mmCIF file of C-alpha atoms in Angstrom:
data_model
loop_
_atom_site.group_PDB
_atom_site.id
_atom_site.type_symbol
_atom_site.label_atom_id
_atom_site.label_comp_id
_atom_site.label_asym_id
_atom_site.label_seq_id
_atom_site.Cartn_x
_atom_site.Cartn_y
_atom_site.Cartn_z
ATOM 1 C CA MET A 233 -6.336 -31.197 40.674
ATOM 2 C CA ASP A 234 -5.494 -33.464 43.537
ATOM 3 C CA SER A 235 -7.703 -36.414 44.305
ATOM 4 C CA GLY A 236 -8.848 -36.852 47.846
ATOM 5 C CA PRO A 237 -9.788 -39.951 49.723
ATOM 6 C CA GLY A 238 -13.447 -39.401 49.022
ATOM 7 C CA SER A 239 -13.123 -39.738 45.292
ATOM 8 C CA SER A 240 -15.911 -42.316 45.092
ATOM 9 C CA THR A 241 -19.298 -40.633 45.075
ATOM 10 C CA SER A 242 -22.748 -42.186 45.255
ATOM 11 C CA GLN A 243 -24.708 -42.607 42.030
ATOM 12 C CA LEU A 244 -27.922 -40.588 41.944
ATOM 13 C CA SER A 245 -31.085 -41.991 40.396
ATOM 14 C CA TRP A 246 -34.329 -40.343 39.306
ATOM 15 C CA GLY A 247 -35.725 -41.443 42.660
ATOM 16 C CA ASN A 248 -33.241 -39.113 44.365
ATOM 17 C CA VAL A 249 -34.295 -36.287 42.051
ATOM 18 C CA GLY A 250 -37.955 -37.007 42.830
ATOM 19 C CA LEU A 251 -37.230 -36.883 46.545
ATOM 20 C CA ALA A 252 -35.508 -33.517 46.143
ATOM 21 C CA PHE A 253 -38.472 -32.301 44.041
ATOM 22 C CA SER A 254 -40.611 -32.666 47.176
ATOM 23 C CA PHE A 255 -38.880 -29.526 48.479
ATOM 24 C CA ILE A 256 -40.321 -27.618 45.506
ATOM 25 C CA LEU A 257 -43.750 -29.069 46.270
ATOM 26 C CA LEU A 258 -43.355 -27.820 49.834
ATOM 27 C CA ASP A 259 -42.583 -24.339 48.509
ATOM 28 C CA GLY A 260 -45.645 -24.523 46.266
ATOM 29 C CA PHE A 261 -47.805 -25.538 49.239
ATOM 30 C CA ILE A 262 -46.478 -22.613 51.271
ATOM 31 C CA SER A 263 -47.138 -20.253 48.351
ATOM 32 C CA THR A 264 -50.720 -21.502 48.043
ATOM 33 C CA THR A 265 -51.321 -21.333 51.783
ATOM 34 C CA PHE A 266 -50.137 -17.749 52.161
ATOM 35 C CA GLY A 267 -51.448 -16.567 48.792
ATOM 36 C CA LEU A 268 -48.013 -15.616 47.448
ATOM 37 C CA GLY A 269 -48.963 -16.393 43.864
ATOM 38 C CA VAL A 270 -45.630 -17.982 42.925
ATOM 39 C CA GLY A 271 -46.554 -21.651 43.244
ATOM 40 C CA SER A 272 -47.131 -22.231 39.529
ATOM 41 C CA SER A 273 -43.947 -20.316 38.684
ATOM 42 C CA LEU A 274 -41.965 -22.524 41.074
ATOM 43 C CA ILE A 275 -43.326 -25.724 39.560
ATOM 44 C CA THR A 276 -42.781 -24.462 36.005
ATOM 45 C CA ALA A 277 -39.221 -23.381 36.774
ATOM 46 C CA ALA A 278 -38.469 -26.724 38.445
ATOM 47 C CA VAL A 279 -39.819 -28.686 35.472
ATOM 48 C CA ARG A 280 -37.788 -26.493 33.104
ATOM 49 C CA CYS A 281 -34.731 -27.169 35.258
ATOM 50 C CA ILE A 282 -35.234 -30.930 34.976
ATOM 51 C CA VAL A 283 -35.831 -30.881 31.217
ATOM 52 C CA GLN A 284 -33.013 -28.447 30.436
ATOM 53 C CA LEU A 285 -30.417 -30.195 32.571
ATOM 54 C CA SER A 286 -31.399 -33.578 31.128
ATOM 55 C CA VAL A 287 -31.003 -32.295 27.568
ATOM 56 C CA VAL A 288 -27.726 -30.559 28.385
ATOM 57 C CA ALA A 289 -26.400 -33.735 30.022
ATOM 58 C CA LEU A 290 -27.093 -35.719 26.845
ATOM 59 C CA ILE A 291 -25.452 -33.094 24.642
ATOM 60 C CA LEU A 292 -22.422 -32.652 26.883
ATOM 61 C CA GLN A 293 -21.892 -36.387 27.052
ATOM 62 C CA LYS A 294 -21.600 -36.492 23.263
ATOM 63 C CA VAL A 295 -19.295 -33.443 23.214
ATOM 64 C CA PHE A 296 -17.066 -34.942 25.912
ATOM 65 C CA GLU A 297 -16.808 -38.186 23.971
ATOM 66 C CA THR A 298 -15.821 -36.493 20.708
ATOM 67 C CA ASN A 299 -13.173 -34.308 22.409
ATOM 68 C CA ASN A 300 -13.300 -31.991 19.382
ATOM 69 C CA PRO A 301 -12.329 -28.304 19.745
ATOM 70 C CA TRP A 302 -14.909 -27.279 17.137
ATOM 71 C CA ALA A 303 -17.640 -29.024 19.098
ATOM 72 C CA VAL A 304 -16.465 -27.210 22.223
ATOM 73 C CA ALA A 305 -16.494 -23.878 20.366
ATOM 74 C CA GLY A 306 -20.000 -24.575 19.062
ATOM 75 C CA MET A 307 -21.202 -25.427 22.557
ATOM 76 C CA ALA A 308 -19.705 -22.211 23.958
ATOM 77 C CA CYS A 309 -21.415 -20.136 21.256
ATOM 78 C CA LEU A 310 -24.688 -21.971 21.858
ATOM 79 C CA LEU A 311 -24.539 -21.197 25.575
ATOM 80 C CA ASN A 312 -23.978 -17.518 24.808
ATOM 81 C CA PHE A 313 -26.812 -17.495 22.278
ATOM 82 C CA MET A 314 -29.236 -19.125 24.718
ATOM 83 C CA GLY A 315 -28.120 -16.724 27.446
ATOM 84 C CA THR A 316 -28.799 -13.793 25.143
ATOM 85 C CA ALA A 317 -32.264 -15.136 24.320
ATOM 86 C CA GLU A 318 -33.018 -15.591 28.023
ATOM 87 C CA THR A 319 -31.883 -12.039 28.743
ATOM 88 C CA VAL A 320 -33.841 -10.365 25.945
ATOM 89 C CA VAL A 321 -36.984 -12.513 25.894
ATOM 90 C CA ASN A 322 -37.611 -13.518 29.507
ATOM 91 C CA LYS A 323 -35.641 -11.276 31.849
ATOM 92 C CA SER A 324 -36.080 -7.792 30.379
ATOM 93 C CA LYS A 325 -39.411 -6.016 30.817
ATOM 94 C CA LYS A 326 -38.249 -3.156 28.606
ATOM 95 C CA ARG A 327 -36.208 -3.619 25.436
ATOM 96 C CA TYR A 328 -34.500 -1.283 23.005
ATOM 97 C CA ASP A 329 -33.926 -1.585 19.280
ATOM 98 C CA TYR A 330 -31.149 -3.998 18.276
ATOM 99 C CA MET A 331 -30.967 -5.319 21.830
ATOM 100 C CA PHE A 332 -30.406 -8.954 20.842
ATOM 101 C CA PRO A 333 -27.222 -8.407 18.761
ATOM 102 C CA SER A 334 -25.800 -5.937 21.272
ATOM 103 C CA VAL A 335 -26.339 -8.321 24.210
ATOM 104 C CA LEU A 336 -24.922 -11.221 22.194
ATOM 105 C CA LEU A 337 -21.848 -9.167 21.327
ATOM 106 C CA GLY A 338 -21.415 -8.142 24.956
ATOM 107 C CA MET A 339 -21.634 -11.741 26.170
ATOM 108 C CA LEU A 340 -19.339 -13.183 23.502
ATOM 109 C CA GLY A 341 -16.846 -10.349 23.972
ATOM 110 C CA SER A 342 -16.576 -11.060 27.680
ATOM 111 C CA THR A 343 -17.128 -14.780 28.291
ATOM 112 C CA ILE A 344 -14.973 -16.139 25.450
ATOM 113 C CA PRO A 345 -11.739 -14.164 26.044
ATOM 114 C CA VAL A 346 -11.999 -14.348 29.838
ATOM 115 C CA SER A 347 -12.692 -18.098 29.750
ATOM 116 C CA ILE A 348 -9.802 -18.764 27.376
ATOM 117 C CA ILE A 349 -7.280 -16.691 29.333
ATOM 118 C CA GLY A 350 -8.524 -17.904 32.708
ATOM 119 C CA THR A 351 -8.618 -21.580 31.753
ATOM 120 C CA ARG A 352 -5.260 -21.618 29.999
ATOM 121 C CA PHE A 353 -3.193 -19.466 32.370
ATOM 122 C CA ALA A 354 -5.010 -19.048 35.705
ATOM 123 C CA MET A 355 -6.191 -22.676 35.865
ATOM 124 C CA ASP A 356 -3.159 -24.011 33.941
ATOM 125 C CA VAL A 357 -5.209 -26.289 31.677
ATOM 126 C CA GLU A 358 -3.489 -27.499 28.496
ATOM 127 C CA PRO A 359 -5.145 -27.410 26.032
ATOM 128 C CA PHE A 360 -7.569 -24.824 27.331
ATOM 129 C CA TRP A 361 -10.539 -26.280 25.383
ATOM 130 C CA LYS A 362 -10.749 -29.537 27.320
ATOM 131 C CA PRO A 363 -14.539 -30.065 27.199
ATOM 132 C CA GLU A 364 -14.991 -31.283 30.776
ATOM 133 C CA GLN A 365 -13.372 -28.111 32.125
ATOM 134 C CA TYR A 366 -13.940 -25.370 29.541
ATOM 135 C CA ILE A 367 -17.668 -25.824 28.889
ATOM 136 C CA PRO A 368 -18.765 -25.733 32.579
ATOM 137 C CA ILE A 369 -16.694 -22.575 33.064
ATOM 138 C CA VAL A 370 -18.316 -20.869 30.067
ATOM 139 C CA GLY A 371 -21.716 -21.890 31.412
ATOM 140 C CA MET A 372 -21.016 -20.347 34.806
ATOM 141 C CA LEU A 373 -19.720 -17.149 33.217
ATOM 142 C CA CYS A 374 -22.819 -16.878 31.011
ATOM 143 C CA GLY A 375 -25.136 -17.351 33.981
ATOM 144 C CA ALA A 376 -23.405 -14.661 36.015
ATOM 145 C CA THR A 377 -23.191 -12.315 33.031
ATOM 146 C CA ILE A 378 -26.947 -12.472 32.433
ATOM 147 C CA SER A 379 -27.661 -11.072 35.892
ATOM 148 C CA GLY A 380 -25.306 -8.116 35.433
ATOM 149 C CA ILE A 381 -26.671 -7.259 31.989
ATOM 150 C CA VAL A 382 -30.293 -7.426 33.138
ATOM 151 C CA VAL A 383 -29.634 -5.153 36.115
ATOM 152 C CA SER A 384 -27.745 -2.533 34.097
ATOM 153 C CA VAL A 385 -30.138 -2.487 31.116
ATOM 154 C CA THR A 386 -33.210 -2.392 33.346
ATOM 155 C CA TYR A 387 -31.855 0.622 35.205
ATOM 156 C CA VAL A 388 -30.831 2.467 32.028
ATOM 157 C CA LEU A 389 -34.177 2.003 30.294
ATOM 158 C CA LYS A 390 -36.114 2.868 33.444
ATOM 159 C CA GLU A 391 -34.229 6.126 33.845
ATOM 160 C CA ILE A 392 -34.522 7.069 30.183
ATOM 161 C CA TYR A 393 -38.165 6.057 29.803
ATOM 162 C CA ASP A 394 -39.673 6.949 33.180
ATOM 163 C CA ASN A 395 -37.302 9.617 34.565
ATOM 164 C CA LYS A 396 -36.011 11.384 31.477
ATOM 165 C CA ASP A 397 -36.449 14.957 32.761
ATOM 166 C CA LYS A 398 -32.934 15.169 34.180
ATOM 167 C CA VAL A 399 -31.313 13.937 30.974
ATOM 168 C CA GLU A 400 -33.435 16.306 28.884
ATOM 169 C CA MET A 401 -32.354 19.198 31.106
ATOM 170 C CA TYR A 402 -28.677 18.345 30.591
ATOM 171 C CA LEU A 403 -29.213 18.118 26.853
ATOM 172 C CA ALA A 404 -31.134 21.419 26.787
ATOM 173 C CA PHE A 405 -28.206 23.183 28.455
ATOM 174 C CA GLY A 406 -25.824 21.982 25.759
ATOM 175 C CA ALA A 407 -24.441 18.758 27.225
ATOM 176 C CA SER A 408 -23.559 15.976 24.820
ATOM 177 C CA ARG A 409 -25.347 12.674 25.102
ATOM 178 C CA PHE A 410 -22.285 11.143 26.737
ATOM 179 C CA GLU A 411 -22.154 13.877 29.372
ATOM 180 C CA ALA A 412 -25.909 13.703 29.987
ATOM 181 C CA CYS A 413 -25.962 9.906 30.284
ATOM 182 C CA LYS A 414 -22.764 9.498 32.298
ATOM 183 C CA PRO A 415 -24.533 9.514 35.727
ATOM 184 C CA ILE A 416 -27.011 6.896 34.515
ATOM 185 C CA ALA A 417 -24.237 4.673 33.148
ATOM 186 C CA ARG A 418 -22.242 5.004 36.362
ATOM 187 C CA ASP A 419 -25.205 4.040 38.567
ATOM 188 C CA ALA A 420 -26.189 1.182 36.251
ATOM 189 C CA LEU A 421 -22.702 -0.334 36.358
ATOM 190 C CA ARG A 422 -22.511 0.112 40.109
ATOM 191 C CA LEU A 423 -25.776 -1.795 40.522
ATOM 192 C CA ALA A 424 -24.617 -4.530 38.129
ATOM 193 C CA LEU A 425 -21.369 -5.106 40.035
ATOM 194 C CA THR A 426 -22.783 -4.866 43.560
ATOM 195 C CA PRO A 427 -23.981 -8.522 43.744
ATOM 196 C CA ASN A 428 -20.519 -9.785 42.772
ATOM 197 C CA ILE A 429 -18.862 -7.562 45.351
ATOM 198 C CA ASN A 430 -21.265 -8.774 48.041
ATOM 199 C CA GLN A 431 -20.753 -12.396 47.044
ATOM 200 C CA MET A 432 -16.964 -12.163 47.161
ATOM 201 C CA SER A 433 -17.072 -10.430 50.527
ATOM 202 C CA VAL A 434 -19.035 -13.248 52.215
ATOM 203 C CA ILE A 435 -17.694 -16.231 50.296
ATOM 204 C CA GLY A 436 -15.917 -18.809 52.434
ATOM 205 C CA ILE A 437 -16.919 -17.237 55.741
ATOM 206 C CA ILE A 438 -20.706 -17.340 55.495
ATOM 207 C CA ALA A 439 -21.314 -19.296 52.286
ATOM 208 C CA ILE A 440 -19.463 -22.141 50.586
ATOM 209 C CA PRO A 441 -20.054 -21.637 46.848
ATOM 210 C CA GLY A 442 -21.288 -24.252 44.427
ATOM 211 C CA MET A 443 -18.086 -24.685 42.426
ATOM 212 C CA MET A 444 -16.046 -25.369 45.545
ATOM 213 C CA THR A 445 -18.688 -27.727 46.890
ATOM 214 C CA GLY A 446 -18.793 -29.606 43.593
ATOM 215 C CA ALA A 447 -15.017 -29.941 43.489
ATOM 216 C CA ILE A 448 -14.944 -31.297 47.043
ATOM 217 C CA LEU A 449 -17.754 -33.748 46.313
ATOM 218 C CA GLY A 450 -15.876 -34.767 43.175
ATOM 219 C CA GLY A 451 -12.877 -35.829 45.252
ATOM 220 C CA SER A 452 -10.549 -32.804 45.053
ATOM 221 C CA SER A 453 -8.676 -31.584 48.075
ATOM 222 C CA VAL A 454 -10.240 -28.700 49.962
ATOM 223 C CA GLU A 455 -7.208 -26.484 49.297
ATOM 224 C CA GLN A 456 -7.391 -27.044 45.533
ATOM 225 C CA ALA A 457 -11.161 -26.538 45.558
ATOM 226 C CA ALA A 458 -10.742 -23.208 47.358
ATOM 227 C CA ARG A 459 -8.146 -21.985 44.861
ATOM 228 C CA LEU A 460 -10.355 -23.041 41.967
ATOM 229 C CA GLN A 461 -13.251 -21.078 43.449
ATOM 230 C CA MET A 462 -11.056 -17.981 43.769
ATOM 231 C CA VAL A 463 -10.156 -18.172 40.088
ATOM 232 C CA ILE A 464 -13.791 -18.677 39.074
ATOM 233 C CA MET A 465 -15.027 -15.754 41.176
ATOM 234 C CA PHE A 466 -12.457 -13.385 39.674
ATOM 235 C CA MET A 467 -13.381 -14.533 36.179
ATOM 236 C CA ILE A 468 -17.090 -14.001 36.910
ATOM 237 C CA SER A 469 -16.429 -10.501 38.222
ATOM 238 C CA SER A 470 -14.425 -9.607 35.115
ATOM 239 C CA CYS A 471 -17.075 -10.997 32.737
ATOM 240 C CA THR A 472 -19.883 -9.174 34.506
ATOM 241 C CA ALA A 473 -18.019 -5.864 34.346
ATOM 242 C CA LEU A 474 -17.047 -6.176 30.668
ATOM 243 C CA SER A 475 -20.457 -7.301 29.434
ATOM 244 C CA SER A 476 -22.328 -4.711 31.502
ATOM 245 C CA ILE A 477 -20.121 -1.908 30.157
ATOM 246 C CA VAL A 478 -20.594 -2.989 26.537
ATOM 247 C CA VAL A 479 -24.366 -3.423 26.756
ATOM 248 C CA THR A 480 -24.852 -0.197 28.742
ATOM 249 C CA ILE A 481 -22.962 1.788 26.092
ATOM 250 C CA PHE A 482 -25.000 0.179 23.310
ATOM 251 C CA ALA A 483 -28.272 0.834 25.139
ATOM 252 C CA LEU A 484 -27.504 4.497 25.767
ATOM 253 C CA GLY A 485 -26.277 4.919 22.192
ATOM 254 C CA VAL A 486 -29.609 3.644 20.871
ATOM 255 C CA VAL A 487 -32.048 5.460 23.166
ATOM 256 C CA VAL A 488 -30.150 8.771 22.930
ATOM 257 C CA ASP A 489 -29.293 9.307 19.272
ATOM 258 C CA SER A 490 -26.412 11.117 17.603
ATOM 259 C CA GLU A 491 -28.500 14.314 17.461
ATOM 260 C CA HIS A 492 -28.578 14.291 21.282
ATOM 261 C CA ARG A 493 -32.272 13.503 21.453
ATOM 262 C CA ILE A 494 -34.006 10.996 23.713
ATOM 263 C CA ARG A 495 -35.701 8.402 21.535
ATOM 264 C CA GLY A 496 -38.491 6.929 23.600
ATOM 265 C CA ASP A 497 -39.891 5.362 20.438
ATOM 266 C CA ARG A 498 -36.895 2.994 20.421
ATOM 267 C CA ILE A 499 -37.901 1.507 23.786
ATOM 268 C CA ASP A 500 -40.449 -1.301 23.690
ATOM 269 C CA THR A 501 -42.450 -1.847 26.879
ATOM 270 C CA ARG A 502 -44.705 -4.557 25.452
ATOM 271 C CA GLU A 503 -44.287 -8.279 25.885
ATOM 272 C CA HIS A 504 -41.686 -9.766 23.610
ATOM 273 C CA ALA A 505 -42.871 -10.610 20.095
ATOM 274 C CA ILE A 506 -42.516 -14.321 20.868
ATOM 275 C CA TYR A 507 -45.065 -14.083 23.669
ATOM 276 C CA ARG A 508 -47.348 -11.836 21.624
ATOM 277 C CA GLY A 509 -47.253 -14.403 18.826
ATOM 278 C CA ARG A 510 -47.916 -17.209 21.289
ATOM 279 C CA ASN A 511 -50.920 -15.362 22.722
ATOM 280 C CA TRP A 512 -52.224 -14.688 19.208
ATOM 281 C CA VAL A 513 -51.940 -18.365 18.262
ATOM 282 C CA PHE A 514 -53.656 -19.444 21.494
ATOM 283 C CA SER A 515 -56.483 -16.934 20.940
ATOM 284 C CA LYS A 516 -56.994 -18.246 17.395
ATOM 285 C CA ILE A 517 -57.038 -21.834 18.650
ATOM 286 C CA VAL A 518 -59.522 -20.992 21.409
ATOM 287 C CA SER A 519 -61.788 -19.077 18.979
ATOM 288 C CA GLY A 520 -61.642 -21.981 16.541
ATOM 289 C CA ILE A 521 -62.590 -24.456 19.279
ATOM 290 C CA LYS A 522 -65.456 -22.190 20.373
ATOM 291 C CA HIS A 523 -66.675 -21.872 16.783
ATOM 292 C CA VAL A 524 -66.647 -25.648 16.281
ATOM 293 C CA ALA A 525 -68.341 -26.216 19.663
ATOM 294 C CA PHE A 526 -71.083 -23.675 18.933
ATOM 295 C CA GLY A 527 -71.595 -25.256 15.506
ATOM 296 C CA LEU A 528 -71.961 -28.706 17.029
ATOM 297 C CA VAL A 529 -74.379 -27.420 19.673
ATOM 298 C CA GLY A 530 -76.442 -25.689 16.982
ATOM 299 C CA SER A 531 -76.528 -28.842 14.864
ATOM 300 C CA VAL A 532 -77.627 -30.938 17.828
ATOM 301 C CA ARG A 533 -80.344 -28.431 18.693
ATOM 302 C CA LYS A 534 -81.620 -28.411 15.107
ATOM 303 C CA LEU A 535 -81.636 -32.211 15.037
ATOM 304 C CA PHE A 536 -83.601 -32.543 18.273
ATOM 305 C CA GLY A 537 -85.889 -29.672 17.236
ATOM 306 C CA LYS A 538 -86.684 -31.479 13.960
ATOM 307 C CA HIS A 539 -87.516 -34.683 15.834
ATOM 308 C CA ASP A 540 -89.786 -32.738 18.225
ATOM 309 C CA VAL A 541 -91.672 -31.158 15.300
ATOM 310 C CA GLU A 542 -92.151 -34.553 13.636
ATOM 311 C CA ASP A 543 -93.355 -36.085 16.909
ATOM 312 C CA ASN A 544 -95.820 -33.235 17.465
ATOM 313 C CA ALA A 545 -97.161 -33.555 13.899
ATOM 314 C CA SER A 546 -97.666 -37.300 14.216
ATOM 315 C CA GLU A 547 -99.377 -36.863 17.588
ATOM 316 C CA ARG A 548 -101.730 -34.245 16.082
ATOM 317 C CA GLN A 549 -102.651 -36.498 13.198
ATOM 318 C CA ARG A 550 -103.349 -39.405 15.553
ATOM 319 C CA LEU A 551 -105.667 -37.276 17.704
ATOM 320 C CA LEU A 552 -107.522 -35.779 14.705
ATOM 321 C CA GLY A 553 -107.660 -39.018 12.767
#
């Protein structure tokens, strides 16, 4: 890409990050003032952002220095794996059986081929696996793909679990599971793709996207930055569509079995097992602390009670003697 006159950019320190963090503190103050209840979530998310980006920066620096295609491939797979974990563990309130492998397959089957084809041919990068270009693109595709998958899966499971009467009626009248679930799949995919459509329709006129802004700040010409953003947006749209289709088909195939029956028992509405395990460990730790504290209090009471009895006995003997 062309270099512009503003290729030299200022170096940011942790003091700059701390100054920007004051905006999050302002949001937390507003949340506390109006009783919104999101102040702690904002602070936690901001701290996670700092820690995660710091760790990623260290890892990417090592990957960029090695310039090894296997390291780039491992980083791409790791990003997809972490995106899958975020989708299944944190973003989904309802889950279905075998959700993790199906989401992972949907993400890998969309982000990897689209990133390879887009980087090599649309962006004309040779070789396509150049770490400083390929890894950020895979990261952006994974982030956009998560949103589409969450929207589509949430809608499918909500309709099957909470509003299953319509599907059961179709099945009772002899429809196959594909015919009965087709309206749900269509609406789920429409909802998953709507944010991308809205974003592309306002991009450049109302909003200047992050990739274009970063390219301009990095010294590229505005024209090249705009073309790069076009390519990225089309790749994101393609990834979101492919991954949402794959995961929606898997989800419907699990919750409506081959015997054309709705399997509500395959939908889990509880917290994820990780959080249930965490809560169990915390409860055990708290009960252990309480047990030790009560034991110490009892021992102290017995000790002081013994001293009081001895004092009373000695006082009685002195008075009687």
